[in-house]
XYZ file of C-alpha atoms in Angstrom:
618
model
C 21.079 -19.614 16.356
C 21.483 -16.196 14.800
C 18.842 -14.813 11.724
C 19.403 -12.235 9.750
C 16.335 -9.932 8.392
C 17.013 -8.909 5.151
C 13.949 -6.551 4.700
C 13.241 -3.305 6.338
C 10.065 -1.788 7.860
C 6.430 -3.822 9.639
C 8.031 -7.373 7.624
C 11.326 -7.101 9.868
C 10.611 -6.207 12.825
C 7.084 -9.208 12.245
C 9.895 -11.916 11.452
C 12.083 -10.237 14.747
C 9.444 -10.465 17.553
C 9.127 -14.510 16.313
C 12.817 -15.281 16.095
C 12.990 -13.936 19.709
C 10.227 -15.862 20.113
C 12.191 -19.303 19.473
C 15.332 -18.201 21.305
C 17.230 -16.773 18.088
C 19.427 -13.906 17.772
C 18.870 -10.501 14.794
C 20.405 -9.311 12.516
C 18.941 -5.996 10.453
C 20.987 -4.487 7.338
C 19.605 -1.428 6.184
C 19.800 1.076 3.594
C 21.501 4.699 3.950
C 20.226 6.927 6.106
C 18.321 4.262 7.604
C 20.228 3.705 10.707
C 18.160 4.918 13.178
C 15.112 3.387 11.451
C 12.767 1.291 13.648
C 13.876 -2.239 12.848
C 17.225 -1.135 12.479
C 16.986 -0.142 16.673
C 14.906 -3.575 16.846
C 17.464 -5.716 15.871
C 20.523 -6.863 18.235
C 23.169 -5.962 15.578
C 22.561 -3.964 12.438
C 24.771 -3.698 9.039
C 24.455 -0.711 6.587
C 24.461 -2.427 2.941
C 24.223 -0.264 -0.040
C 20.791 -1.187 -0.992
C 18.272 -3.841 0.020
C 18.361 -4.852 -3.091
C 22.393 -6.120 -3.088
C 22.765 -9.801 -2.155
C 26.091 -10.076 -1.832
C 26.225 -6.958 0.850
C 22.981 -9.069 2.519
C 25.088 -12.220 2.541
C 28.511 -10.612 3.457
C 26.109 -8.797 6.739
C 24.712 -12.455 7.736
C 28.761 -13.742 6.992
C 30.272 -10.505 9.486
C 27.150 -11.542 12.464
C 27.769 -15.042 12.513
C 24.305 -14.882 11.320
C 23.226 -19.094 10.325
C 19.998 -18.051 8.907
C 18.360 -14.719 6.764
C 14.614 -14.526 6.748
C 14.114 -12.374 2.966
C 10.092 -11.301 4.686
C 8.928 -10.040 1.508
C 9.697 -7.938 -1.652
C 13.288 -7.104 -2.290
C 15.405 -10.520 -2.182
C 12.488 -13.197 -1.334
C 11.258 -14.096 -4.922
C 14.973 -14.133 -5.852
C 16.405 -17.109 -6.825
C 19.932 -15.833 -7.509
C 20.034 -14.979 -3.842
C 18.255 -18.009 -2.516
C 21.244 -20.084 -4.297
C 24.054 -18.101 -3.097
C 22.523 -17.937 0.353
C 22.878 -21.986 0.034
C 26.430 -21.450 -1.388
C 27.922 -19.192 1.325
C 26.509 -21.948 4.260
C 23.499 -20.100 5.018
C 19.868 -21.069 5.647
C 17.126 -19.465 3.881
C 14.023 -19.164 4.847
C 11.751 -19.845 1.670
C 11.554 -22.481 -0.722
C 13.598 -24.289 -3.521
C 16.061 -21.502 -5.671
C 14.122 -23.777 -8.646
C 10.661 -23.308 -6.649
C 11.499 -19.591 -6.883
C 12.732 -19.568 -11.020
C 9.809 -21.414 -12.075
C 7.079 -20.246 -10.419
C 8.650 -16.523 -11.155
C 8.261 -17.158 -14.321
C 4.633 -16.400 -15.186
C 4.825 -17.877 -18.317
C 6.739 -21.493 -17.162
C 4.343 -20.850 -13.937
C 1.615 -21.523 -16.408
C 2.124 -24.337 -18.071
C 3.193 -25.841 -14.900
C 0.051 -25.045 -13.664
C -1.956 -26.672 -16.976
C 0.526 -29.815 -16.538
C -0.633 -30.052 -12.804
C -4.537 -29.817 -13.726
C -4.589 -26.893 -12.276
C -6.936 -24.598 -14.760
C -5.179 -21.566 -16.605
C -6.340 -18.466 -18.721
C -5.190 -17.841 -22.100
C -2.498 -15.741 -22.254
C 1.094 -15.562 -24.246
C 3.350 -13.453 -25.269
C 2.797 -9.781 -25.888
C 3.047 -10.871 -29.590
C 0.042 -12.860 -28.558
C -2.570 -9.650 -27.650
C -4.242 -9.394 -30.872
C -5.530 -12.920 -31.030
C -6.203 -13.046 -27.297
C -8.581 -9.456 -27.547
C -9.441 -7.238 -25.279
C -9.942 -6.756 -22.300
C -6.333 -8.363 -21.261
C -3.821 -7.616 -18.825
C -0.533 -6.760 -19.008
C 1.818 -8.539 -16.448
C 5.421 -8.175 -15.711
C 6.659 -12.033 -16.369
C 9.251 -12.344 -13.489
C 6.953 -10.577 -11.054
C 4.489 -9.403 -9.531
C 2.673 -7.168 -6.157
C 0.816 -4.881 -9.117
C 4.295 -3.252 -10.514
C 4.616 -3.674 -14.099
C 0.934 -4.298 -14.758
C -1.474 -2.308 -17.470
C -5.236 -3.548 -18.178
C -5.614 -2.555 -21.598
C -9.086 -2.525 -23.433
C -8.420 -1.279 -26.553
C -5.834 -2.347 -28.334
C -4.698 0.971 -29.423
C -3.586 1.693 -25.831
C -1.162 -1.457 -25.683
C 1.751 0.151 -26.779
C 1.857 2.751 -24.225
C 1.013 -0.116 -21.343
C 3.692 -2.535 -22.508
C 6.049 0.552 -22.402
C 5.264 1.651 -19.052
C 4.981 -2.300 -17.632
C 7.993 -3.112 -19.272
C 9.810 0.354 -17.187
C 8.227 -0.668 -14.055
C 8.892 -3.939 -14.023
C 13.231 -4.011 -14.932
C 13.356 -1.268 -11.663
C 11.488 -3.522 -9.721
C 12.379 -6.806 -11.106
C 15.218 -6.292 -12.932
C 13.700 -8.290 -15.823
C 11.200 -5.370 -18.173
C 10.116 -9.181 -20.246
C 5.917 -9.329 -20.201
C 3.595 -10.997 -20.813
C -0.520 -11.213 -21.443
C -3.573 -13.010 -20.736
C -7.604 -12.414 -21.183
C -8.985 -10.737 -18.467
C -11.647 -11.368 -16.165
C -13.543 -7.778 -15.104
C -15.656 -8.689 -12.282
C -13.921 -11.825 -10.837
C -12.885 -12.670 -6.713
C -9.204 -12.590 -6.342
C -8.550 -15.746 -3.789
C -5.784 -16.930 -2.513
C -4.699 -20.056 -1.020
C -2.062 -20.392 1.300
C 0.143 -23.849 0.964
C 3.140 -24.692 3.098
C 5.526 -27.667 2.268
C 8.362 -29.441 4.128
C 11.694 -31.260 3.173
C 9.922 -34.651 3.973
C 7.708 -34.350 0.678
C 4.507 -32.820 2.951
C 2.390 -30.117 1.420
C -0.538 -28.724 3.329
C -2.749 -26.295 2.978
C -4.358 -23.068 5.686
C -7.540 -21.997 3.358
C -8.366 -18.956 1.689
C -8.204 -15.497 1.650
C -10.689 -12.946 -0.490
C -8.254 -10.271 -1.720
C -10.647 -8.586 -4.224
C -10.433 -4.844 -2.885
C -7.292 -3.537 -4.997
C -6.326 -0.220 -6.536
C -3.690 -0.264 -8.956
C -3.524 -4.277 -9.030
C -2.404 -4.243 -5.538
C -4.589 -5.126 -2.208
C -5.958 -3.004 0.416
C -8.644 -5.032 2.214
C -8.048 -8.535 2.799
C -10.176 -11.396 4.565
C -10.257 -14.720 5.876
C -11.891 -17.192 4.910
C -13.811 -15.643 1.535
C -17.334 -14.403 2.366
C -17.459 -16.697 -1.715
C -16.147 -20.191 -0.415
C -18.227 -22.553 1.055
C -16.569 -25.807 2.272
C -16.174 -27.972 -1.510
C -15.067 -25.165 -3.158
C -12.279 -24.209 -0.318
C -11.496 -28.437 -0.617
C -11.359 -27.759 -4.824
C -9.283 -25.496 -4.500
C -7.040 -26.395 -1.573
C -6.277 -29.766 -3.845
C -5.407 -27.845 -6.982
C -2.594 -25.191 -4.747
C -1.603 -28.144 -3.272
C -0.928 -30.000 -6.086
C 0.690 -27.291 -7.904
C 3.249 -26.812 -4.681
C 3.871 -30.488 -4.959
C 4.276 -30.717 -8.533
C 7.177 -28.278 -8.446
C 8.850 -29.518 -5.134
C 8.384 -26.590 -2.787
C 9.193 -26.126 0.557
C 7.777 -23.373 3.004
C 5.458 -21.082 3.415
C 4.080 -20.185 -0.353
C 0.260 -18.452 -1.891
C -1.635 -19.717 -5.296
C -3.727 -17.440 -6.465
C -7.113 -17.622 -8.465
C -9.399 -15.736 -10.201
C -12.918 -16.411 -9.697
C -15.935 -16.226 -10.929
C -19.303 -17.892 -11.391
C -18.036 -20.965 -9.070
C -15.271 -21.100 -11.289
C -11.356 -20.220 -10.876
C -8.188 -20.050 -12.870
C -4.453 -19.976 -12.110
C -3.239 -16.261 -11.799
C 0.026 -16.754 -9.827
C 2.090 -18.158 -7.380
C 4.185 -16.007 -4.667
C 7.020 -17.574 -3.499
C 7.319 -16.147 -0.408
C 5.153 -15.074 2.811
C 2.611 -13.063 1.475
C 1.907 -9.076 3.552
C -1.572 -10.304 4.490
C -0.497 -13.566 5.816
C -2.011 -11.666 9.531
C -5.783 -13.318 8.002
C -4.591 -16.479 8.318
C -2.899 -16.758 11.701
C -5.887 -15.188 13.165
C -8.097 -17.902 12.321
C -6.194 -20.602 11.924
C -4.042 -19.863 15.235
C -0.553 -20.464 13.908
C 2.620 -18.454 13.546
C 3.829 -18.773 10.318
C 6.818 -17.299 10.549
C 7.670 -19.912 13.190
C 6.280 -22.394 10.608
C 9.055 -20.975 7.824
C 11.702 -20.966 10.691
C 10.779 -24.492 11.445
C 10.727 -25.850 7.394
C 13.533 -24.187 7.162
C 15.608 -25.866 9.579
C 14.162 -29.400 8.150
C 11.706 -30.060 10.837
C 8.921 -32.007 9.329
C 5.088 -29.725 9.223
C 3.950 -29.415 12.739
C 0.307 -30.455 11.540
C -1.014 -32.223 9.177
C -3.962 -31.298 6.523
C -6.766 -32.941 8.668
C -5.275 -31.449 11.818
C -5.919 -27.487 10.433
C -8.558 -25.799 11.185
C -10.177 -22.286 10.882
C -12.205 -20.862 13.141
C -13.965 -16.972 13.170
C -12.828 -14.380 10.836
C -10.306 -11.991 10.302
C -9.896 -8.820 8.112
C -6.931 -6.441 7.106
C -6.674 -3.202 6.083
C -3.852 -1.730 4.258
C -3.116 1.588 5.650
C -0.541 3.572 2.608
C 0.913 6.973 2.371
C -1.544 7.926 -0.341
C -4.563 10.469 -1.690
C -6.990 8.337 -2.690
C -8.541 11.293 -3.696
C -5.906 12.175 -6.302
C -5.909 9.007 -7.984
C -4.390 7.298 -5.059
C -1.286 8.739 -5.980
C 2.143 8.544 -2.896
C 2.364 10.793 -0.182
C 5.620 12.186 1.596
C 5.406 13.584 4.656
C 6.809 13.416 8.433
C 4.734 11.584 11.127
C 3.508 13.349 13.777
C 1.524 11.207 16.214
C 0.437 7.778 15.681
C -2.098 5.398 17.417
C -3.617 2.874 16.253
C -6.762 1.859 17.760
C -7.828 -0.084 20.920
C -8.687 -3.798 19.636
C -6.611 -3.743 16.720
C -3.411 -5.914 15.502
C -1.291 -3.530 13.896
C 1.570 -4.559 12.257
C 3.839 -1.203 11.684
C 7.057 0.311 12.095
C 6.083 3.794 12.715
C 7.121 6.419 15.635
C 6.591 10.234 15.488
C 9.086 12.223 13.527
C 9.809 9.663 11.230
C 10.360 10.818 7.464
C 7.953 8.957 4.511
C 9.841 9.813 1.640
C 9.489 8.682 -1.625
C 11.958 5.926 -1.931
C 10.211 2.552 -0.493
C 6.769 1.071 -1.023
C 4.264 3.701 0.249
C 2.112 0.952 2.893
C 2.407 2.205 6.370
C 0.309 -0.375 8.282
C -1.295 -3.534 8.571
C -4.421 -3.095 10.763
C -6.157 -6.381 11.229
C -9.279 -7.257 13.415
C -10.944 -11.244 14.239
C -14.251 -11.552 14.722
C -16.433 -15.000 15.531
C -18.509 -13.906 12.063
C -17.657 -11.973 9.704
C -20.103 -8.744 10.778
C -18.634 -9.650 14.145
C -15.241 -9.160 12.504
C -16.314 -5.939 10.524
C -17.327 -4.193 13.856
C -14.280 -4.772 15.948
C -12.332 -3.063 12.810
C -14.792 -0.690 12.238
C -14.676 0.826 15.967
C -10.656 0.223 15.708
C -10.382 2.512 12.931
C -12.176 5.042 14.364
C -10.004 5.319 16.812
C -7.014 5.286 14.778
C -5.136 8.118 14.111
C -2.204 9.104 12.049
C -1.052 12.904 11.295
C 1.210 14.740 9.669
C 0.922 13.354 5.946
C -2.443 12.187 3.720
C -3.071 8.577 4.402
C -6.374 6.461 2.950
C -7.596 6.453 6.761
C -10.738 7.794 5.559
C -11.175 5.791 2.614
C -10.646 2.688 4.188
C -13.253 4.115 7.259
C -16.331 4.540 4.246
C -15.236 1.103 2.139
C -15.793 -1.286 5.169
C -19.008 0.591 5.801
C -20.034 0.848 2.368
C -23.356 -1.846 1.708
C -21.548 -4.016 -1.079
C -18.976 -5.239 1.076
C -20.542 -5.312 4.276
C -22.592 -8.120 2.445
C -19.811 -9.822 1.555
C -20.369 -9.276 -2.063
C -16.990 -7.002 -3.215
C -15.221 -7.788 -5.929
C -12.007 -6.546 -8.351
C -14.389 -4.211 -9.697
C -15.778 -3.282 -6.396
C -13.730 0.283 -6.175
C -14.473 1.250 -9.633
C -17.834 0.002 -10.392
C -19.657 -0.196 -6.044
C -18.048 2.420 -4.571
C -17.475 6.247 -4.626
C -14.887 7.988 -2.037
C -16.709 10.932 -0.400
C -13.618 13.039 0.553
C -13.358 14.766 4.389
C -15.522 17.502 4.118
C -14.004 21.054 5.421
C -17.125 21.644 7.811
C -17.068 25.216 8.589
C -17.517 24.364 12.664
C -14.228 21.846 11.711
C -12.265 25.555 9.912
C -14.022 27.523 12.925
C -12.594 25.109 15.773
C -9.405 24.432 13.274
C -9.282 29.055 14.463
C -9.358 28.609 18.019
C -7.218 25.955 18.309
C -4.154 27.875 16.448
C -4.838 31.673 17.844
C -4.161 29.631 21.322
C -7.939 30.492 22.734
C -8.605 32.072 24.730
C -5.282 34.224 23.734
C -6.140 35.133 20.398
C -2.411 35.089 18.064
C -2.050 35.883 14.249
C -3.192 39.381 13.779
C -6.648 38.949 15.012
C -8.060 42.084 16.659
C -8.640 41.281 20.209
C -11.389 43.978 20.502
C -14.683 42.531 21.636
C -16.695 39.979 19.314
C -14.618 40.576 16.469
C -15.363 39.307 13.571
C -12.891 37.163 10.903
C -12.850 36.209 8.202
C -9.454 33.034 7.589
C -8.521 31.458 4.459
C -7.413 27.618 4.914
C -5.937 25.000 1.654
C -7.613 22.383 2.658
C -7.438 18.947 0.045
C -10.313 20.357 -2.119
C -8.690 23.814 -2.687
C -9.105 26.883 -0.494
C -12.103 27.921 1.898
C -12.990 30.523 3.932
C -14.960 30.811 7.226
C -15.932 33.753 8.999
C -16.966 33.828 12.681
C -17.118 35.878 15.714
C -14.528 35.347 18.654
C -15.760 35.427 21.297
C -12.548 34.196 24.053
C -12.737 30.244 23.802
C -16.089 30.441 21.756
C -16.281 30.789 18.100
C -20.186 31.959 16.180
C -20.617 31.140 12.676
C -22.729 33.548 10.730
C -25.270 30.489 10.982
C -25.499 30.900 14.304
C -23.901 27.561 15.147
C -21.814 27.353 18.374
C -17.976 26.070 18.556
C -16.872 25.939 22.120
C -12.937 24.761 23.144
C -13.475 23.199 26.154
C -9.665 21.938 26.868
C -6.591 20.971 24.432
C -3.598 19.908 25.593
C -0.059 18.426 22.835
C -2.061 15.533 20.932
C -6.114 15.784 21.020
C -9.061 18.917 21.597
C -11.734 18.552 23.234
C -14.770 20.900 21.391
C -18.456 21.150 21.528
C -20.203 21.786 18.300
C -24.070 22.571 17.987
C -23.465 21.079 22.030
C -22.059 17.984 21.289
C -18.738 16.734 22.852
C -16.119 15.958 19.984
C -12.245 15.283 21.104
C -9.993 15.184 17.863
C -6.279 14.616 17.503
C -4.390 17.616 16.175
C -0.613 18.290 15.347
C 0.510 21.091 14.222
C 3.283 21.619 11.369
C 3.898 25.322 10.631
C 1.383 26.919 9.416
C -0.484 23.665 8.779
C -3.032 21.968 11.097
C -3.823 18.512 11.502
C -6.920 18.479 12.902
C -8.683 14.708 12.566
C -8.674 13.814 8.932
C -8.175 17.057 7.793
C -5.197 18.717 6.371
C -5.554 22.708 6.894
C -2.861 25.307 5.697
C -3.644 29.102 6.751
C -3.366 30.944 3.719
C -5.192 34.182 5.140
C -1.977 36.219 5.025
C -0.433 34.444 1.786
C -0.808 36.149 -1.882
C -3.787 35.624 -4.160
C -3.279 31.859 -5.406
C -2.417 31.919 -8.996
C -4.656 29.576 -11.336
C -5.146 26.185 -10.575
C -3.141 23.774 -13.006
C -4.741 22.234 -15.959
C -6.748 25.415 -17.464
C -3.615 27.532 -17.939
C -1.711 24.854 -19.457
C 0.628 24.079 -16.202
C 2.139 20.725 -15.390
C 2.514 20.540 -11.691
C 4.109 17.443 -10.030
C 1.509 15.261 -8.060
C 3.981 14.515 -5.502
C 7.491 13.852 -4.674
C 9.056 11.446 -6.632
C 11.959 11.152 -9.466
C 11.840 11.808 -13.645
C 11.365 8.424 -15.177
C 11.140 10.159 -18.829
C 10.513 13.327 -20.438
C 8.669 12.402 -24.232
C 8.445 15.867 -25.362
C 10.697 19.146 -26.362
C 10.345 22.171 -25.378
C 8.709 23.371 -28.532
C 6.756 20.890 -29.405
C 2.855 20.508 -30.441
C 1.085 18.042 -28.038
C -2.451 17.416 -27.880
C -4.670 17.049 -24.248
C -4.304 13.535 -23.090
C -1.070 13.169 -23.927
C 1.665 11.551 -21.680
C 4.357 14.054 -21.774
C 6.687 12.722 -19.316
C 6.275 9.615 -16.732
C 7.616 9.908 -12.755
C 8.471 7.504 -10.425
C 7.051 7.395 -6.439
C 7.133 4.250 -3.956
C 7.967 1.689 -7.057
C 5.705 2.725 -8.896
C 5.403 5.011 -12.583
C 2.815 7.793 -12.852
C 2.289 9.286 -16.834
C 1.866 13.705 -16.770
C -0.466 13.845 -19.242
C -1.238 17.501 -21.369
C -4.298 19.232 -19.669
C -4.635 21.008 -22.591
C -3.350 21.053 -26.804
C -1.230 23.625 -27.654
C 2.856 24.056 -27.662
C 5.412 23.272 -24.683
C 6.667 26.952 -23.874
C 9.195 25.319 -20.878
C 10.130 22.197 -20.195
C 11.378 22.291 -16.421
C 13.071 18.675 -15.843
C 14.844 16.161 -17.045
C 15.375 12.249 -16.336
C 16.642 11.420 -13.504
C 16.038 14.544 -11.785
C 13.714 14.385 -7.902
C 11.484 16.437 -8.034
C 9.220 18.522 -5.022
C 5.385 18.029 -4.596
C 4.032 20.597 -6.774
C 6.346 21.663 -8.543
C 5.425 23.593 -11.639
C 7.411 21.191 -14.232
C 5.788 21.701 -17.374
C 4.358 25.032 -19.127
C 1.931 24.381 -22.649
C 0.734 27.413 -24.340
C -2.183 26.879 -25.967
C -2.283 27.670 -29.900
C -4.727 30.163 -31.698
C -6.735 28.662 -34.426
């Protein structure tokens, strides 16, 4: 038996791991430029395709390599009913539900009607024309997709036209269909999902729930199982509702029924007709391999267990590691992986390797880090300890943010809702501690042999400037061999260093930090420092002087103004896309557009000047 995995990254490697354990050969497909990607190298055979969304090319690759099965992973073609149908017509086994179930649950309007018919509670909703009758707050959603794309929360109907425009544009790019629905929004619910499985013999079971309440931009960041808000009675009710819906639509394979939970009541949100990103936490508390179940069911076998044979044991928490900057609106980041070491004791589902380029063309998720414990607190502590030892250098990520989230008292108490990040949590960005800046000077100087134009006299006083996440900072110190002394008397000694770590003594306390260097930029622990001591004085920050810089690398989706146009502060002037999400560029001041240096479809670099606005004299 040979299986073609129609995906990339960590999920492709995850599927191949189980496929090999079952004795299957593995075929990968890869987009242009990804021939040496980890998933392509891991497969027995790898075939180039124009795009991961090109279903015809994927099927041709399966035929050419003798694959009998196609596993779509998640994303891309996994919830494409036409692709599932085309696989069947080509004589291939599609490892997923029937096309009819995908089509039904993929259309949010029809899915909602099916849920109501199955006795599952639903929220008021309809097409965009129903927005005024429903009232705010309301959620705009892509009718034919999910995953946070094509979603906008509207709390003022005056903002509805732009929300509809942006959501439709994202939905069209992500799912090939820009149609939308709206529904009443809950502002402080839990996001609870139930894992279901069906087979071709009429059996349907659930494997308990997952709590996915901590989200940014309507995308999950933290998932855990079981939910701290769900007791056995509620679990039975939600599980029965999920099974009823799956049974009603003739479901086969792995699926997830998502609910909003508030004050003990729950409402249907959507059904994902595929394996979820967060399936590892369910595996951790059931001891089951969900990908193996997928393969067995796809081959026509009955479910391995009946409902009464499925037991939940312990607690598991998963964190999604993203290439993004939480201190800057979670904007996607690009770069090159210089070092990657997941902490001991964690399950890491990833496809990362030193030297790997992280571009703007795919989803920004880099890895999933999972910990299990006999209790929720044991799992949280194991995760905290593993995260403290996790190292990813080369680009800005949400790793420091994740460490703060799991230590937050609201999360520790199991009380986080979907409002956690906006209501309870305040990000503490990594501080450029002068002691760490002094250590950076020692590392860059190659102590004990000073470089970079340092004076070589005894105890020279140096002032170095670094560009950091929070802006330029300066540190003044006395350098004496491997020891630096700050103006306040604090002493920092570089005791040892190798290619990956430095050991230093700061205020008498030994610290071991990962480091990597790329040009004038030093990655030291969570800090990214660029030596700008010899650089010319920087121009004023964009915004105050009317300049708009690209917040990240990406492509221009829309330009909404012309040169010479008068604009108001906060007005959307253009839209960028990076990693499948759209980001509006808004005017920092009122005035007239005097320079427009972008066109639709153009690729832009991070920090590239795109628009200049000159304030008009009153």
